[in-house]
CSV table of C-alpha atoms and ligand atoms in Angstrom, one decimal:
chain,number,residue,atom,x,y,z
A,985,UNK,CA,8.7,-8.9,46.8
A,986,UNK,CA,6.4,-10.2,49.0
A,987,UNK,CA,2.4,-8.1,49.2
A,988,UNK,CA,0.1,-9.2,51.7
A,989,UNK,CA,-3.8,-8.5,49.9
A,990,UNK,CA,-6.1,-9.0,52.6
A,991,UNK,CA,-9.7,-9.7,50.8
A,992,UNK,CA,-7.6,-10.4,47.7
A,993,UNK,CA,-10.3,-13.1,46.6
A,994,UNK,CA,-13.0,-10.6,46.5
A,995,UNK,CA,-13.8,-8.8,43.8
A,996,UNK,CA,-11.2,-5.5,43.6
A,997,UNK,CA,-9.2,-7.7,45.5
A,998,UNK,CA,-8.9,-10.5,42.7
A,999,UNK,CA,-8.4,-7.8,40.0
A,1000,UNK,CA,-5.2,-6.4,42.1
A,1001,UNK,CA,-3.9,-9.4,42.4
A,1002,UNK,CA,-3.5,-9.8,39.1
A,1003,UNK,CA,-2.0,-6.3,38.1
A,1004,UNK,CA,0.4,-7.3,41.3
A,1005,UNK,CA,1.2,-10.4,39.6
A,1006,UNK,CA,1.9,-9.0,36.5
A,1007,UNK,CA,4.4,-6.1,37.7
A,1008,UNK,CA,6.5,-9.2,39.1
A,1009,UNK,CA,4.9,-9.2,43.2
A,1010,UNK,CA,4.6,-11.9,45.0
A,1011,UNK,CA,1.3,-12.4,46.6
A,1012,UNK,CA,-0.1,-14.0,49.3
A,1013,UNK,CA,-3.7,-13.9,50.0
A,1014,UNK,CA,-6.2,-13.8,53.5
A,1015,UNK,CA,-9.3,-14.1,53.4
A,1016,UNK,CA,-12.5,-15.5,55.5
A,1017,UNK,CA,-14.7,-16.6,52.3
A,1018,UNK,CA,-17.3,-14.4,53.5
A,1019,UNK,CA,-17.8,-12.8,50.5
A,1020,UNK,CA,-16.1,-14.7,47.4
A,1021,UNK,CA,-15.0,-17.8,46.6
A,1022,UNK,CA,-11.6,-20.3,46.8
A,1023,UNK,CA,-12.1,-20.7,43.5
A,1024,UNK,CA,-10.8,-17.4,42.4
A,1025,UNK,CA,-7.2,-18.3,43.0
A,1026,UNK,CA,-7.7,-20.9,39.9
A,1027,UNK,CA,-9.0,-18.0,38.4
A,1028,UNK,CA,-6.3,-15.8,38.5
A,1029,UNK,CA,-3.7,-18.5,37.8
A,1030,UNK,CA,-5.8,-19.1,34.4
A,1031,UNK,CA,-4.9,-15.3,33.8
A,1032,UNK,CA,-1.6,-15.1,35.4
A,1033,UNK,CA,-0.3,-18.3,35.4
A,1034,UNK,CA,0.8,-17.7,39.2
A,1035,UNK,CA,-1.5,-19.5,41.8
A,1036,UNK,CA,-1.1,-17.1,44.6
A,1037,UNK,CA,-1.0,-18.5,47.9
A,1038,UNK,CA,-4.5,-18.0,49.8
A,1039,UNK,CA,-5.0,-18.6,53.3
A,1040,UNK,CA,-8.2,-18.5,54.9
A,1041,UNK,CA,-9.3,-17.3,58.4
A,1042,UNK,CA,-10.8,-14.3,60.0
A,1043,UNK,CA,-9.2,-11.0,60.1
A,1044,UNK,CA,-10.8,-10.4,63.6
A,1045,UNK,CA,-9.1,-13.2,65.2
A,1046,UNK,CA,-6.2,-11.5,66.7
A,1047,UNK,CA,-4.1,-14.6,67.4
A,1048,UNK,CA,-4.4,-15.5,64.1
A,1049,UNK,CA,-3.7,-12.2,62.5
A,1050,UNK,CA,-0.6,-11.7,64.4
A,1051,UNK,CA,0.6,-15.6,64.0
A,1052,UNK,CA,0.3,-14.8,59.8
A,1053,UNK,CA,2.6,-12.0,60.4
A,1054,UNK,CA,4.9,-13.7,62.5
A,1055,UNK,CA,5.3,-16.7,60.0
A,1056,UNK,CA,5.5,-14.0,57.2
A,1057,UNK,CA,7.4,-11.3,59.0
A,1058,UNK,CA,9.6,-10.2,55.5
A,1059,UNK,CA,6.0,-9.0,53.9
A,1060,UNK,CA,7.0,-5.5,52.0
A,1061,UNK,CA,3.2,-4.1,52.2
A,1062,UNK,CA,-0.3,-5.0,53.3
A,1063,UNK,CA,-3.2,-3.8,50.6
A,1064,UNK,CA,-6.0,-3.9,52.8
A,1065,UNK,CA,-9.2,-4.6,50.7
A,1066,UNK,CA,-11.0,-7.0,54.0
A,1067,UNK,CA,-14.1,-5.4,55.1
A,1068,UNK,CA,-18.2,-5.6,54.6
A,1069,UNK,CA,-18.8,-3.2,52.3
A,1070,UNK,CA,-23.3,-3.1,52.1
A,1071,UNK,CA,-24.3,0.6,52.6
A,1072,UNK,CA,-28.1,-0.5,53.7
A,1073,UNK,CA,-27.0,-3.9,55.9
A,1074,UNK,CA,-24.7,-1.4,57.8
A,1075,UNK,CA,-27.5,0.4,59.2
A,1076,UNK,CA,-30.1,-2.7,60.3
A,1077,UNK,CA,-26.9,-4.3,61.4
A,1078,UNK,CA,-24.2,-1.5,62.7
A,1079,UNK,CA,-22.4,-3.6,65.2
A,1080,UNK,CA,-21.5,-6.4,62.4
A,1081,UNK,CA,-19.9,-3.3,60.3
A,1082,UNK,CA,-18.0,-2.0,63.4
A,1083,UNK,CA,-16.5,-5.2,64.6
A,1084,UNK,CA,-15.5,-6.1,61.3
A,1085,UNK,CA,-14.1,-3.5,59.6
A,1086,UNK,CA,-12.1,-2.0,62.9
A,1087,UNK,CA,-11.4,-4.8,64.4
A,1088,UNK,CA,-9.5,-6.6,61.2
A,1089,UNK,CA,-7.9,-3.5,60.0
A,1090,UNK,CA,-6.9,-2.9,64.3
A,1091,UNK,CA,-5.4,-6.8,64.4
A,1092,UNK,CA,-3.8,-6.4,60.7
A,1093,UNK,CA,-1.6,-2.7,62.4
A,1094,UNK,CA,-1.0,-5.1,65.1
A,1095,UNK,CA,0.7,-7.2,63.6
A,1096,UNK,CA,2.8,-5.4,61.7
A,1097,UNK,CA,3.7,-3.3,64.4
A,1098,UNK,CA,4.9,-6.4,65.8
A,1099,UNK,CA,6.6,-7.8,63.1
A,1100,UNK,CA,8.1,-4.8,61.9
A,1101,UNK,CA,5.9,-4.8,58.4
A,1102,UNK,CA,5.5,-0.6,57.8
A,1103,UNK,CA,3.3,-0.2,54.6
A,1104,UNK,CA,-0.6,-0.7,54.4
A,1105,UNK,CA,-3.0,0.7,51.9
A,1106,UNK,CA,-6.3,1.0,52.7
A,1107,UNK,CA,-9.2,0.7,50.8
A,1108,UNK,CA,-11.4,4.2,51.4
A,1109,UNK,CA,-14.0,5.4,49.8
A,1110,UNK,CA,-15.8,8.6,48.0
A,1111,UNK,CA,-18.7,7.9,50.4
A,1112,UNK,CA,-16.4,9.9,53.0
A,1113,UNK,CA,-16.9,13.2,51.5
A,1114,UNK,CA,-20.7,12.8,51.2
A,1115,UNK,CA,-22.6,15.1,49.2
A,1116,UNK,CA,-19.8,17.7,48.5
A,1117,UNK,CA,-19.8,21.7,48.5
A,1118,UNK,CA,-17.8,21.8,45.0
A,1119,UNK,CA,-17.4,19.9,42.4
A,1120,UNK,CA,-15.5,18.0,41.1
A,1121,UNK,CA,-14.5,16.7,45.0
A,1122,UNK,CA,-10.6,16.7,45.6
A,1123,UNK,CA,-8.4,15.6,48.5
A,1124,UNK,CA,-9.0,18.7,50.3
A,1125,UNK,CA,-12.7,18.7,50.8
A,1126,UNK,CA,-14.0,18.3,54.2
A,1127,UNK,CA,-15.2,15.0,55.6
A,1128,UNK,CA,-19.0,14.9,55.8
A,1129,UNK,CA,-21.0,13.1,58.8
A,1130,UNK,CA,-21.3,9.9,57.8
A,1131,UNK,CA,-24.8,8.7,55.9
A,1132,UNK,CA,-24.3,5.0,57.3
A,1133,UNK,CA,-22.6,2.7,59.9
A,1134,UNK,CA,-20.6,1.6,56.6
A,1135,UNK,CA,-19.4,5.1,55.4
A,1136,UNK,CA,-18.7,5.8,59.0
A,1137,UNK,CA,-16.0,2.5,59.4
A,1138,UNK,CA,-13.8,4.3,56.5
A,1139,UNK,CA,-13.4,7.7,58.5
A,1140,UNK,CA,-12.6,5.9,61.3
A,1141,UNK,CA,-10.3,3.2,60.0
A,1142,UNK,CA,-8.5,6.3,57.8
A,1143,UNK,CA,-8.4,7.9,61.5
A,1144,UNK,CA,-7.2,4.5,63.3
A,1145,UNK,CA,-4.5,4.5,60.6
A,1146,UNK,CA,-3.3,8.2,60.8
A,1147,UNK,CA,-3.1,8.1,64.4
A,1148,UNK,CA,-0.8,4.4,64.3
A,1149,UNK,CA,1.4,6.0,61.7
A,1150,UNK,CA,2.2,9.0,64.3
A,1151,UNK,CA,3.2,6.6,66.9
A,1152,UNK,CA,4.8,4.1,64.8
A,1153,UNK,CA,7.6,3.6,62.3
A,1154,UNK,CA,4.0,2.6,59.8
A,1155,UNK,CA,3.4,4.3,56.7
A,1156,UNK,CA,-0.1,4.3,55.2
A,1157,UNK,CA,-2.0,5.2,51.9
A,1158,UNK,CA,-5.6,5.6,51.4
A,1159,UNK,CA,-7.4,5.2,49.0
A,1160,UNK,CA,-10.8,6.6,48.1
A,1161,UNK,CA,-13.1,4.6,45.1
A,1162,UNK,CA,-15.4,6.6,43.2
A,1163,UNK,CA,-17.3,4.2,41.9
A,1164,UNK,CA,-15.8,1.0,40.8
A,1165,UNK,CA,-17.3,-1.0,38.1
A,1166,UNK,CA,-16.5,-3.3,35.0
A,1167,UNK,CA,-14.6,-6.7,34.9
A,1168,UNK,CA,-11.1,-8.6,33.8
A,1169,UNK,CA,-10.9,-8.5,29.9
A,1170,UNK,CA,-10.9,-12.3,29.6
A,1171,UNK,CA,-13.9,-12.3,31.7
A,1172,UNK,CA,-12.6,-14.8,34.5
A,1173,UNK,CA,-12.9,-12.6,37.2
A,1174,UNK,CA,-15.5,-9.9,38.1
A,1175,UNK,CA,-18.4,-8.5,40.7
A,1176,UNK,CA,-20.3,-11.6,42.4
A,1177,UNK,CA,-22.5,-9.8,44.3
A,1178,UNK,CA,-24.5,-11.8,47.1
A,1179,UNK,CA,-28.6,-12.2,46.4
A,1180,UNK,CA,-29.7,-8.9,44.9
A,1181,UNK,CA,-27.5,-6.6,43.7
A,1182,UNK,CA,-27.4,-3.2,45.7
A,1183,UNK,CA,-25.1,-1.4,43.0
A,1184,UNK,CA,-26.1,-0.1,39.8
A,1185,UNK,CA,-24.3,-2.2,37.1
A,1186,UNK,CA,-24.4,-5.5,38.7
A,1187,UNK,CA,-28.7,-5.1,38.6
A,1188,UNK,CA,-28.1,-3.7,35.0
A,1189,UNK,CA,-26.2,-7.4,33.7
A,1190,UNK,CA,-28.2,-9.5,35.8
A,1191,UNK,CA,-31.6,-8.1,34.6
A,1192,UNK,CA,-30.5,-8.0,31.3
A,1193,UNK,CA,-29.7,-11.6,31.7
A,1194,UNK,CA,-32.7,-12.5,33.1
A,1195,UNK,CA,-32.3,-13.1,36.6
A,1196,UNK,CA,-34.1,-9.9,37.6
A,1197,UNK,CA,-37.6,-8.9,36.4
A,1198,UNK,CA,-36.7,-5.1,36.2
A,1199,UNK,CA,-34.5,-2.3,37.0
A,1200,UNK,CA,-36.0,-0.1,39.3
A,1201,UNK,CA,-34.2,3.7,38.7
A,1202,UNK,CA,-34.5,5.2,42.1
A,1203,UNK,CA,-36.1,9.1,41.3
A,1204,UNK,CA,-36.0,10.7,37.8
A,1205,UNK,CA,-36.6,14.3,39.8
A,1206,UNK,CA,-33.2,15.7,41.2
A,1207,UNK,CA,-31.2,18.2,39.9
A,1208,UNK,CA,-29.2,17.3,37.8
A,1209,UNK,CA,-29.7,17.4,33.2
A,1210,UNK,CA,-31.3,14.4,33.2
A,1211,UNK,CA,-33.5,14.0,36.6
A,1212,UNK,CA,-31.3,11.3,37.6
A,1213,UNK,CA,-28.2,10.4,40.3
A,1214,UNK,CA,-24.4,11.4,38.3
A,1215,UNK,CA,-21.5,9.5,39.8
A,1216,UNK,CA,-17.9,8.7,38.9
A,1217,UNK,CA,-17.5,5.2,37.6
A,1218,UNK,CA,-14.4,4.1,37.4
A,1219,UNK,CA,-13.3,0.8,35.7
A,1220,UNK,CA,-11.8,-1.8,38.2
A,1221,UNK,CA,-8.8,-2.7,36.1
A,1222,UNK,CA,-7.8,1.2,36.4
A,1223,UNK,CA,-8.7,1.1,40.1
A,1224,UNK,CA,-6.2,-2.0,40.5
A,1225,UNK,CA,-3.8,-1.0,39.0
A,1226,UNK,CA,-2.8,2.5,41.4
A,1227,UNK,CA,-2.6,0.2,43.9
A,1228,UNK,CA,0.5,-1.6,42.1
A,1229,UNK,CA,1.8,2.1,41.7
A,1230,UNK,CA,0.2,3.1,45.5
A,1231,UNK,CA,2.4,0.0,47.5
A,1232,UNK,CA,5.4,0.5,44.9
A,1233,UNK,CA,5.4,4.2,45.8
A,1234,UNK,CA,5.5,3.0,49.5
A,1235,UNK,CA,8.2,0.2,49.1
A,1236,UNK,CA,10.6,2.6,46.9
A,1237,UNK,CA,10.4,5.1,49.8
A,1238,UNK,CA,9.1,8.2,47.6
A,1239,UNK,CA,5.9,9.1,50.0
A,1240,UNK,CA,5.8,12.6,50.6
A,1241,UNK,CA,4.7,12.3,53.9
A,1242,UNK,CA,3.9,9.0,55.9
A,1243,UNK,CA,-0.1,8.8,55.6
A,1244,UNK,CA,-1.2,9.9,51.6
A,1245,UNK,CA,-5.1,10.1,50.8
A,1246,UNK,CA,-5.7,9.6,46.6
A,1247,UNK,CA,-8.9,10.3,45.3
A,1248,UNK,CA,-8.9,7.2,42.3
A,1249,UNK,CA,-11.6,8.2,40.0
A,1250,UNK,CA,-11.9,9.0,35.9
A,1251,UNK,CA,-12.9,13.4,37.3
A,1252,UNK,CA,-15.9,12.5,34.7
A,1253,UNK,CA,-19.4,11.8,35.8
A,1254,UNK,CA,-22.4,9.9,34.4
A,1255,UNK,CA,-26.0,9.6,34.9
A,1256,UNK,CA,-27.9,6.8,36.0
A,1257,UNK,CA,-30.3,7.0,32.8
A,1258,UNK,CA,-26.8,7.5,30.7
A,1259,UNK,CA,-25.5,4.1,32.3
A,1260,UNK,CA,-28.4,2.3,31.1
A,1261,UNK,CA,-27.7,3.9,27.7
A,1262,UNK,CA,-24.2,3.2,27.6
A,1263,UNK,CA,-25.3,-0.7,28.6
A,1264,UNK,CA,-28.2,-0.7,25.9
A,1265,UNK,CA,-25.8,0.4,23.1
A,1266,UNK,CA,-22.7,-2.0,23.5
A,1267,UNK,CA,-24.7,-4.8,24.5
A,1268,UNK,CA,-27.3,-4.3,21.4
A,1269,UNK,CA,-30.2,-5.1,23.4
A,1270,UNK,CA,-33.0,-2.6,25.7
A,1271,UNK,CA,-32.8,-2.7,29.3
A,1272,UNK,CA,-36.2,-3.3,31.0
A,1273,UNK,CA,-36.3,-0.6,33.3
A,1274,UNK,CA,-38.9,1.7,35.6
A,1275,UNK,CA,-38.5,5.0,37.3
A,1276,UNK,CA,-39.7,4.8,40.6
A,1277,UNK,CA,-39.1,7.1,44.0
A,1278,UNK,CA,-35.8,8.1,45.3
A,1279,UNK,CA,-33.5,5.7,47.5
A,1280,UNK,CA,-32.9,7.1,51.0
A,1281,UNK,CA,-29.5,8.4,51.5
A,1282,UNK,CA,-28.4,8.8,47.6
A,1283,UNK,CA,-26.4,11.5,47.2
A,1284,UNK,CA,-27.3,13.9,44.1
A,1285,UNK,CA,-24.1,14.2,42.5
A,1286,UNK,CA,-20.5,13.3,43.0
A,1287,UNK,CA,-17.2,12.9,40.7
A,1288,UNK,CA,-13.6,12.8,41.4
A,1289,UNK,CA,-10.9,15.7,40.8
A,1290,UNK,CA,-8.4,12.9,40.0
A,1291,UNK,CA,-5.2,15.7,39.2
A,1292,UNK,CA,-3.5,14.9,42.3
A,1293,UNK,CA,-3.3,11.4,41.5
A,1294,UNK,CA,-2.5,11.7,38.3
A,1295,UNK,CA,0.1,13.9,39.1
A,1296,UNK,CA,1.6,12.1,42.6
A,1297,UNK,CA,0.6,8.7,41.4
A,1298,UNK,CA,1.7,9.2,37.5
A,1299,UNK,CA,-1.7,7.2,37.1
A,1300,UNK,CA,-4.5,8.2,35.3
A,1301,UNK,CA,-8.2,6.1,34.3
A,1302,UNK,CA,-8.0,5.0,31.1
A,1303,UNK,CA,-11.3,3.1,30.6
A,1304,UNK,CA,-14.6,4.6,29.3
A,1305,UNK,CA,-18.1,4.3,30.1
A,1306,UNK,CA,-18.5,1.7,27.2
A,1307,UNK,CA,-15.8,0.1,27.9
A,1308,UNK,CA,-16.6,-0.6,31.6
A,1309,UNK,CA,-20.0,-1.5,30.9
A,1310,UNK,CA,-19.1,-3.7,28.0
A,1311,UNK,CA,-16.6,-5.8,30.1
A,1312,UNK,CA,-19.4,-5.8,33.0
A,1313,UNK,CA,-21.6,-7.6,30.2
A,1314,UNK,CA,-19.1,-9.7,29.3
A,1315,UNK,CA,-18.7,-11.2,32.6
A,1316,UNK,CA,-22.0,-11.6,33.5
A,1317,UNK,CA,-22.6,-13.8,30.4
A,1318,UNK,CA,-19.4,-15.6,31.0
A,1319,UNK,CA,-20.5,-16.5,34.1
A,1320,UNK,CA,-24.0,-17.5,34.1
A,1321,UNK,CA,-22.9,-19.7,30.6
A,1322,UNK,CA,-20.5,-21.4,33.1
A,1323,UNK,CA,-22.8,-21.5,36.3
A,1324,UNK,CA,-26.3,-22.8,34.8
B,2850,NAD,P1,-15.8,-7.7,48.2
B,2850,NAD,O1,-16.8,-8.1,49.2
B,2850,NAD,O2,-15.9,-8.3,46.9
B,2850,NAD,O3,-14.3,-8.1,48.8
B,2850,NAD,C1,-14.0,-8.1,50.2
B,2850,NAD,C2,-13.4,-9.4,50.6
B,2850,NAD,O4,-13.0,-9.4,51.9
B,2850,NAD,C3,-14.3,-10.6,50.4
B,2850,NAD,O5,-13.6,-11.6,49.6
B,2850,NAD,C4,-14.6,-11.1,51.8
B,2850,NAD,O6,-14.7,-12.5,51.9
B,2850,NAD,C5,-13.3,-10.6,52.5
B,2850,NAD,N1,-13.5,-10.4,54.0
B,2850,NAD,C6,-14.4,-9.6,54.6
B,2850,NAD,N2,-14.3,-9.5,55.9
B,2850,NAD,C7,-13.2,-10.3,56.2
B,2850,NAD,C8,-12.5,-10.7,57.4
B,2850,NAD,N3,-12.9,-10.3,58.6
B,2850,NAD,N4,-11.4,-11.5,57.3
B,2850,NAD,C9,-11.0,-12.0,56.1
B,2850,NAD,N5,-11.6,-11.6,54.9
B,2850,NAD,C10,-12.7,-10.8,55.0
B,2850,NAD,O7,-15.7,-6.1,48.2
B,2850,NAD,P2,-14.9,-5.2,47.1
B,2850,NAD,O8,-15.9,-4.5,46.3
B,2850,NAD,O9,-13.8,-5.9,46.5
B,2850,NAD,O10,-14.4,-4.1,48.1
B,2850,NAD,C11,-13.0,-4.2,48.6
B,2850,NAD,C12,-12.8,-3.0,49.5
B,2850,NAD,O11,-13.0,-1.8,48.8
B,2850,NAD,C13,-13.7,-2.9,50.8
B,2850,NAD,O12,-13.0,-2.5,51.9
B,2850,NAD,C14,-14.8,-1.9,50.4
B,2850,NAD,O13,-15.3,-1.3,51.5
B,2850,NAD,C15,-13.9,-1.0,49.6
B,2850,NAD,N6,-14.7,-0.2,48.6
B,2850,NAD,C16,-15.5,-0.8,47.7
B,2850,NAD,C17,-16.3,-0.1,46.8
B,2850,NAD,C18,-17.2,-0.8,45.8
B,2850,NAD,O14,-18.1,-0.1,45.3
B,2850,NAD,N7,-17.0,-2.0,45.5
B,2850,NAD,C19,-16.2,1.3,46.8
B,2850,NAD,C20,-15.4,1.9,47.7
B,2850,NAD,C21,-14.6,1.2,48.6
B,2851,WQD,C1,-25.4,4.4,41.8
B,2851,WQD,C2,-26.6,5.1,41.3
B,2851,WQD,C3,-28.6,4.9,42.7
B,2851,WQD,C4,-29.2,0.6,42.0
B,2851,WQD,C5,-22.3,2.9,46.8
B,2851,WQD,C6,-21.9,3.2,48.2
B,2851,WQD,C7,-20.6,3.9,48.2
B,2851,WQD,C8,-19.5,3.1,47.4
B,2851,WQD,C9,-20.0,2.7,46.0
B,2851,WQD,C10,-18.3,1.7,48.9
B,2851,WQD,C11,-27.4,5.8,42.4
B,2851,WQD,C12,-28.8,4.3,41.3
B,2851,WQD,C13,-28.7,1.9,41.9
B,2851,WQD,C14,-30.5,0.4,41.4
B,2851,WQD,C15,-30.6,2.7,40.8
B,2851,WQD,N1,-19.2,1.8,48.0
B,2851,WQD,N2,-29.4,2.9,41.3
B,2851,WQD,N3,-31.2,1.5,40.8
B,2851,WQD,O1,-24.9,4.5,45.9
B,2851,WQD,O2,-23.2,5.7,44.4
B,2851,WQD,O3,-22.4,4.1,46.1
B,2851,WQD,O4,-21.3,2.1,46.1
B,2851,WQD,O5,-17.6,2.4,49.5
B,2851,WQD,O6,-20.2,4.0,49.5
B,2851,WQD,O7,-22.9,4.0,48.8
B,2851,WQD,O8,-23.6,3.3,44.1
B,2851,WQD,O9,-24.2,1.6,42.4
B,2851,WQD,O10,-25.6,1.7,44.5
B,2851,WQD,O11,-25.8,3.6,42.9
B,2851,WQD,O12,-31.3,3.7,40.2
B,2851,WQD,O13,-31.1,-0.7,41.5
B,2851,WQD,O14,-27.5,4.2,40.7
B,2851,WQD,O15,-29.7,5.5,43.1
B,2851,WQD,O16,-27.9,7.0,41.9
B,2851,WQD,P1,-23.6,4.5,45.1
B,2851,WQD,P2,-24.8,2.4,43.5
């Protein structure tokens, strides 16, 4: 069976593909480059021993879009991953965010409304809910104004989708990362981030590993135990693989209804000062870090009430907070030993 992963070179993109790989999918690949490298594909065939088939272009070309579903018409499902995904670029540059991320995932419903493709998952995000009233944050909580251009091209495309499944024969899941850490156990694929790491755990391994001077912990003063930030980090291998179950559940028919929002985090949260922790103990070695002021727009707290996944999906995180931070360690060495 046939899965289109749009993005699938990038980084949960690359992990997907090889959990698809491994059920028995067939997988063909789009992506523009933009963000990762051709190279993953060799990658992936080292773990999987399946080269999938990558074609590169533009997601925002609509001619070209439409031509890839044409020429691949008997596609079962589309896992959309394709999109910019920088929190603070999004607001200096807003325009790039919009144009990308709705015009792709606009050109991608095209043309499968053309060619008669019905199932898409979409990659959300936790960012939708904002800071929420309760915790832990479940399907039902309202949508918050969105913090940034970025956070606002998820509420829209998971509105662009809901309103083409009402006038279509389309069927849609979204899904909405906590946050998504860790790498592939061999260590062949994991997060490339472009220049300096915005996320937590990528500045983590790559000032441990030299290449930054020093973690700066952005405010030690909210309310939370320990002063800092708590979030829901979920390991990427987990992540990927309810998106085998998430386009298997659409394929097999079983959807409830025809557009499905899963919340895909562990339900357990972890402080910033506990991640560094976590990373000092499995890696043996102290973390050169400073508290300085609060980031603009950080939420305080956030984690996932994961039971309706668990019980819709029959999924469930398995991977700790060691564990993630371990493989995230692992990679980063791997990497760097192969890229001097
Ligand atoms: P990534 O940047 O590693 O992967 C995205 C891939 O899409 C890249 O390979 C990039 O080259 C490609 N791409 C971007 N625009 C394209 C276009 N117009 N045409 C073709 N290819 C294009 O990002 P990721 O972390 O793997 O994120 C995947 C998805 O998950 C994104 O939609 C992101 O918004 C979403 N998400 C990510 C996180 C996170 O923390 N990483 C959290 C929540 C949601
Ligand atoms: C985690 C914590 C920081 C870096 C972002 C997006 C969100 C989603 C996931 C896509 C925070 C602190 C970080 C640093 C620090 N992505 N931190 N020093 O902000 O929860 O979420 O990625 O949808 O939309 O906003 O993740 O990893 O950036 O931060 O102290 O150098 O680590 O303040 O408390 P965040 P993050």
């Amino acid at each position: 069976m046939k899965i289109l992963v749009t993005g699938g070179t990038g980084y949960i993109g690359s992990h997907t593909v090889v959990e698809l790989q491994n059920k028995g999918f067939e997988v063909l690949i789009v992506d523009n480059l933009s963000n990762s490298s051709a190279e993953i594909v060799e990658k992936i065939k080292k773990i999987t021993g399946i080269k999938p088939v990558l074609e590169v272009f533009d997601l925002g070309d609509r001619e070209k879009t439409v031509g890839f579903f044409k020429r691949n018409s008997d596609i079962k499902g589309v896992i959309h991953f394709a999109a910019f995904k920088a929190v603070g670029e999004s607001v200096e540059k807003p325009l790039k965010y919009y144009r990308n991320n709705l015009v792709s995932l606009m050109n991608i419903l095209e043309g499968m409304s053309e060619t008669g493709v019905q199932n898409i998952v979409f990659s959300s995000s936790c960012t939708v809910y904002g800071q929420p009233d309760e915790l832990p944050v479940s399907e039902k909580a309202p949508i918050k104004k969105a913090e940034s251009p970025y956070g606002n091209t998820k509420q829209i495309s998971e509105d662009i989708i809901l309103d083409t499944i009402k006038a279509s024969d389309i069927q849609g899941i979204a899904l909405r990362y906590f946050n998504p850490i860790g790498a592939h156990e061999t260590a062949l694929i994991g997060e490339l981030p472009l220049g300096v790491p915005n996320n937590l755990v990528p500045f983590i391994t790559q000032t441990a590993i030299g290449i930054r001077d020093q973690l700066k912990v952005f405010g030690n003063d909210y309310p939370t135990p320990d002063g800092t930030p708590i979030r829901d980090y979920i390991h990427v291998v987990d992540l990927a693989k309810a998106h085998v179950i998430a386009v298997n559940r659409m394929i097999m028919n079983s959807m409830k209804k025809p557009f499905e929002v899963f919340n895909l985090g562990t339900g357990k949260g972890y402080s910033v000062l506990e991640v560094i922790h976590a990373f000092e103990k499995v890696s043996g070695q102290k973390l050169n870090y400073k508290i300085v002021g609060r980031r603009e727009g950080d939420i305080i707290q956030v984690w996932a009430d994961p039971s309706f996944s668990n019980k819709e999906l029959g999924w469930k995180a398995e991977k700790g907070l060691d564990e993630m931070v371990a493989s995230a360690w692992k990679w980063e060495k791997a990497y760097r030993a192969e890229n001097k």
